[in-house]
Coordinates of C-alpha atoms in Angstrom, one line a residue:
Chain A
X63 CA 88.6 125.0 7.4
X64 CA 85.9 126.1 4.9
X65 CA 82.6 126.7 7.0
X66 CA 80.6 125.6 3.5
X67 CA 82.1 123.4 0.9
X68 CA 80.2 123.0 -2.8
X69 CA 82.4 120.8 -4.9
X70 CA 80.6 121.1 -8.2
X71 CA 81.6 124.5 -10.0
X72 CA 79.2 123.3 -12.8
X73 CA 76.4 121.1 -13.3
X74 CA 74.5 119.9 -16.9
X75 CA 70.7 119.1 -16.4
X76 CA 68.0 117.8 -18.8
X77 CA 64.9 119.5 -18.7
X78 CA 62.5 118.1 -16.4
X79 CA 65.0 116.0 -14.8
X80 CA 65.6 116.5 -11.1
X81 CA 69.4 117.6 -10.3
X82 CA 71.3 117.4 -7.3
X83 CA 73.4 120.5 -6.0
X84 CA 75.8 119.2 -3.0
X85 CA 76.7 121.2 -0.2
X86 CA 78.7 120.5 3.2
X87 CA 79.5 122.4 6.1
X88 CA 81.8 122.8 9.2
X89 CA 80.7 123.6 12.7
X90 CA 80.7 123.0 16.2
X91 CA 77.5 125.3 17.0
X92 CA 74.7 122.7 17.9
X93 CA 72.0 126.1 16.7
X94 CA 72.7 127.1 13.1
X95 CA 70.5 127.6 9.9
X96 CA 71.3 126.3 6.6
X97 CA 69.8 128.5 3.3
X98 CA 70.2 127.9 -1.0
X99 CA 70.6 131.0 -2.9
X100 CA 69.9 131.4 -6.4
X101 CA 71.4 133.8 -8.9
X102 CA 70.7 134.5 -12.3
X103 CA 72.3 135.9 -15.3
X104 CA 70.8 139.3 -14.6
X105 CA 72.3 139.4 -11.0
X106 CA 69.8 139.0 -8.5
X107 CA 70.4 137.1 -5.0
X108 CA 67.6 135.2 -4.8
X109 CA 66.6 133.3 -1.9
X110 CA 64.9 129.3 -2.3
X111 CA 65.3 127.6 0.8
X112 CA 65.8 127.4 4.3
X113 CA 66.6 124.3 7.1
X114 CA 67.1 125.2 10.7
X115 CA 69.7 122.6 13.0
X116 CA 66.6 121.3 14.6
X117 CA 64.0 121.2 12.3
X118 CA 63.2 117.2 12.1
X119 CA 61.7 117.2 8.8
X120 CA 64.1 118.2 5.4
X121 CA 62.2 121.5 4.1
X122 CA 60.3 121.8 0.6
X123 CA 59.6 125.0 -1.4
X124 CA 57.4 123.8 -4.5
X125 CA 60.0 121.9 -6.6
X126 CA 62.6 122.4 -3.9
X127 CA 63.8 120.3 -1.3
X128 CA 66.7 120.4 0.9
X129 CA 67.8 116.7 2.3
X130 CA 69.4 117.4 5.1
X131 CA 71.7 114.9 6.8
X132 CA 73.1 116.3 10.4
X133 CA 75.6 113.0 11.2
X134 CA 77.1 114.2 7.6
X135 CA 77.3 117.7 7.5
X136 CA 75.3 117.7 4.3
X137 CA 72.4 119.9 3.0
X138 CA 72.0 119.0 -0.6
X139 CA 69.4 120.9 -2.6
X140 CA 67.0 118.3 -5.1
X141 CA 65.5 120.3 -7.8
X142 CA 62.9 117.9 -9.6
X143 CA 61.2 118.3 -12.7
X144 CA 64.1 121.0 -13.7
X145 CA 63.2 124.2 -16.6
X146 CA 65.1 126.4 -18.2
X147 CA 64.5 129.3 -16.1
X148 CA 66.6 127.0 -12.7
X149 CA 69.7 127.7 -14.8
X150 CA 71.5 129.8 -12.7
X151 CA 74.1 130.0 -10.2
X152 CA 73.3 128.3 -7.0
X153 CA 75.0 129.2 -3.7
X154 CA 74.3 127.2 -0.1
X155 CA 74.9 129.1 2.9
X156 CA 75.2 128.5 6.9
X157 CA 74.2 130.9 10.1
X158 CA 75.7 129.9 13.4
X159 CA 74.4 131.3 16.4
X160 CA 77.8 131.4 18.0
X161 CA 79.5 133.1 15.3
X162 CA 77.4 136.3 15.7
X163 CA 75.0 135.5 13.2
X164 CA 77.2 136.0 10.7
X165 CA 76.7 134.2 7.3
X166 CA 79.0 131.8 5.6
X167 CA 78.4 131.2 1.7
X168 CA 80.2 127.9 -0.1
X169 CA 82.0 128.9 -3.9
X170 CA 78.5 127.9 -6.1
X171 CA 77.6 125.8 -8.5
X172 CA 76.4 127.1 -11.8
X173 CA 73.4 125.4 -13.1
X174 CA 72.5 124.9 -16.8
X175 CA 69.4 122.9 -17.7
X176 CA 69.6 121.9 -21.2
X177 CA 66.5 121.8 -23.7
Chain B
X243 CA 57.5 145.4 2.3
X244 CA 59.5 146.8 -1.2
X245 CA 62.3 144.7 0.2
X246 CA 66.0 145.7 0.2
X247 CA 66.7 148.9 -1.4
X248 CA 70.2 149.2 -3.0
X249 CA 71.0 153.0 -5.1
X250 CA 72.5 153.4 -7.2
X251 CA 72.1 150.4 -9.2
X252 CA 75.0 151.2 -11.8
X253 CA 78.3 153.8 -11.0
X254 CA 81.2 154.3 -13.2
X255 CA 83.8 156.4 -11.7
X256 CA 87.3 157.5 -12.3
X257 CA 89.8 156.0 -10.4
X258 CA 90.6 158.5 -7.0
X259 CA 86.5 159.3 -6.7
X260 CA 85.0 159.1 -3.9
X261 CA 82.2 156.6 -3.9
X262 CA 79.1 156.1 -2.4
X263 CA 76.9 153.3 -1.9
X264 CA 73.4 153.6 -0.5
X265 CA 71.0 150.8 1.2
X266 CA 67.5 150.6 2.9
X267 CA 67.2 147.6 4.8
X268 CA 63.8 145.9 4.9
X269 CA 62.2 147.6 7.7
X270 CA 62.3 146.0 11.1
X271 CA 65.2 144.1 10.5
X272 CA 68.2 144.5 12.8
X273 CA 71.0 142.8 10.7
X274 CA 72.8 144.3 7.7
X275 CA 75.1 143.1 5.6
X276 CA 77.2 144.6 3.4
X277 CA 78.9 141.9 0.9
X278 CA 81.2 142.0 -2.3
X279 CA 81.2 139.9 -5.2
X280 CA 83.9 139.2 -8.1
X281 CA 84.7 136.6 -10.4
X282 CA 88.1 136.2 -9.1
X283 CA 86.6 136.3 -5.3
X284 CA 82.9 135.0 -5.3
X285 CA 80.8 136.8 -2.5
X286 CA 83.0 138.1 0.2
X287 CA 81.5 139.5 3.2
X288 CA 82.7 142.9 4.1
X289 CA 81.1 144.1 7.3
X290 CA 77.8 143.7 9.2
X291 CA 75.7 145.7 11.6
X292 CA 73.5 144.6 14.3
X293 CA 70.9 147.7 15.9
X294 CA 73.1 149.7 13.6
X295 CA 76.5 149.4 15.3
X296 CA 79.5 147.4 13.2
X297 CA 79.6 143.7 14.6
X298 CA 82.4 142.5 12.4
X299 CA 84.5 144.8 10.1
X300 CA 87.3 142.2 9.2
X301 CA 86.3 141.6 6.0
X302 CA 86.7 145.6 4.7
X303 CA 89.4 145.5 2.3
X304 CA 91.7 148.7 3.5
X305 CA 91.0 151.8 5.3
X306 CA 89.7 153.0 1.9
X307 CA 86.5 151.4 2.6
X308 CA 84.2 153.0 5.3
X309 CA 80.6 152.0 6.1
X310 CA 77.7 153.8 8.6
X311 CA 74.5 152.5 9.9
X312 CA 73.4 156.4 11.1
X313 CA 69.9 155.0 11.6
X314 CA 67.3 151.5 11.8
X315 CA 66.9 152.5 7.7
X316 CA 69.7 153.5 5.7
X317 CA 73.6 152.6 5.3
X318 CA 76.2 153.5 3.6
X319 CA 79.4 152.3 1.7
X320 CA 82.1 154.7 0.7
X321 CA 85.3 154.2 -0.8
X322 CA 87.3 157.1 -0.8
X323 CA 89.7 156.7 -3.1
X324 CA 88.3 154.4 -5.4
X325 CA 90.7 151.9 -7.0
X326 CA 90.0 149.9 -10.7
X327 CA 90.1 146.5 -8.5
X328 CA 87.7 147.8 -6.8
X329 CA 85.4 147.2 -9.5
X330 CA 82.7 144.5 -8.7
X331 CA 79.1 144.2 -7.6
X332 CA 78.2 145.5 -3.7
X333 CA 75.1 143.7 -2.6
X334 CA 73.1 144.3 0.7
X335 CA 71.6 142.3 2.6
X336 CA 69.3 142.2 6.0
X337 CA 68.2 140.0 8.3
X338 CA 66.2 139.1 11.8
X339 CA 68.4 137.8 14.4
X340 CA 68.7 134.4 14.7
X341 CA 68.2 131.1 14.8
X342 CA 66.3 129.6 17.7
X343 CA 64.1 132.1 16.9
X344 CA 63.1 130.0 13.7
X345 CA 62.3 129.8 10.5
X346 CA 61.3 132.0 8.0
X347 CA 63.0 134.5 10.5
X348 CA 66.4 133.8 9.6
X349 CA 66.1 134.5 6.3
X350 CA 69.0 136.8 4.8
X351 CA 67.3 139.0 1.8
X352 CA 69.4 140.7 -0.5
X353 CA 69.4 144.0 -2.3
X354 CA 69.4 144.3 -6.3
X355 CA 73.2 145.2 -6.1
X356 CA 75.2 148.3 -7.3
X357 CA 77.3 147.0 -9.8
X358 CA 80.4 149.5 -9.5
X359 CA 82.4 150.3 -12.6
X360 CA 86.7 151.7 -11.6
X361 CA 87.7 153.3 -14.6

C-alpha cells in the first residue's frame, strides 16, 4: 500500500482564493510526522509545513495551514488568499518512527494560480 | 547555517563516465538523504545514513550506484558507469532524528540539487 496518497496531479486556482491540496496516508506507527513540500519551476525543494502525530492543534505557517484529521488518515494543506508565486508543485510527506525515520513522499500535485 | 550544500549543481557526461556527486549536510544533523527525481519516477529515495553509516540502501538502482558518508559533513554519490537513464535530478537532504523529539526538529531540508545530464 502507498504510505502517502495525493489524488490530484493538477489543481487550477484563482488568485486570492484559498485552494485545497489533499493528502492521505497509511500507517500503523502511533509516532510519525506529517510535512508539505513545495517546488517550483526553478527546482528547489522547499519546505512549508510541518504536523507531528500528537500535536492537538492543526499547524499554521502564515497563509498555510495543515488540517489534520488522525481518525482519517488525512493532512490536507489550505492555502488561503493564493498568488502567483504558490504555483508550483506541491508534495506531502510522512516520517514514521518505526520505519527508521525514513521519509515517504505522495506523487504531487502541481499548482497553478491563475491571474 | 548556509543550509544543504549540493556540487556540482549541473554535470553532463558521456555515457561510461564515472560520476560524482558531492553534499554538505547542514551541520549537526545526523540523517542524510540521498533522493532521485524524474518525470517518469517522481522523487525516489535512494539510500540514507544515520551517524554516517547506510541505514537503508534498497532503493540504489544497481551496483553502479555507490554512496559514502566518510565523515558528520560530506557525502558522496558515484555512478560508475554512468548510463543516459540515469539522467535526472539528485537532491540531498538532512535531517534530526525523530519524532518524539518534536517539531521543528523533524524537518527534512533539501539541497539545491545536481541536475545530472547522460549523454
Amino acid at each position: 500500500a502507498q504510505k502517502i496518497t495525493q489524488t490530484q496531479p493538477g489543481m487550477f486556482v484563482q488568485e486570492k482564493e484559498a485552494v485545497t491540496l489533499d493528502c492521505t496516508y497509511d500507517t500503523s506507527d502511533p509516532s510519525y510526522g506529517l510535512f508539505w513540500y513545495k517546488q517550483p519551476s526553478s527546482g528547489e525543494m522547499i519546505f512549508l509545513i510541518y504536523q507531528g502525530s500528537y500535536d492537538q492543534q492543526n499547524a499554521t505557517e502564515g497563509r498555510y495551514s495543515l488540517n489534520f484529521q488522525k481518525a482519517r488518515k488525512s493532512a490536507n494543506l489550505v492555502i488561503s488568499a493564493s498568488q502567483l508565486g504558490d504555483s508550483a508543485m506541491y508534495f506531502c510527506a510522512m516520517r514514521e518512527r518505526n520505519t527508521g525515520n525514513q521519509f515517504y513522499f505522495g506523487t504531487g500535485t502541481s499548482l497553478t494560480v491563475i491571474p | 547555517d548556509a543550509g544543504v550544500i549540493q556540487s556540482p549543481r549541473h554535470e553532463v557526461t558521456e555515457m561510461g563516465q564515472e560520476v560524482t556527486l558531492r553534499c554538505k549536510p547542514i551541520s549537526g544533523h545526523d540523517y542524510l538523504f540521498w533522493y532521485r527525481q524524474t518525470m517518469m519516477r517522481g522523487l525516489e529515495l535512494l539510500i540514507y545514513f544515520n551517524n554516517n553509516v547506510p541505514i537503508d540502501d534498497s532503493g540504489m538502482p544497481e551496483d553502479r550506484f555507490s554512496a559514502k558518508m566518510p565523515n558528520a559533513s560530506f557525502s558522496t554519490l558515484k555512478i560508475q558507469p554512468s548510463e543516459p537513464r540515469d539522467s535526472a535530478v539528485y537532491f540531498c537532504a538532512s535531517s534530526l532524528g525523530l519524532v518524539g523529539s518534536g517539531g521543528d526538529k523533524n524537518i527534512q531540508y533539501f539541497g539545491a540539487g545536481t541536475r545530472l545530464s547522460v549523454l
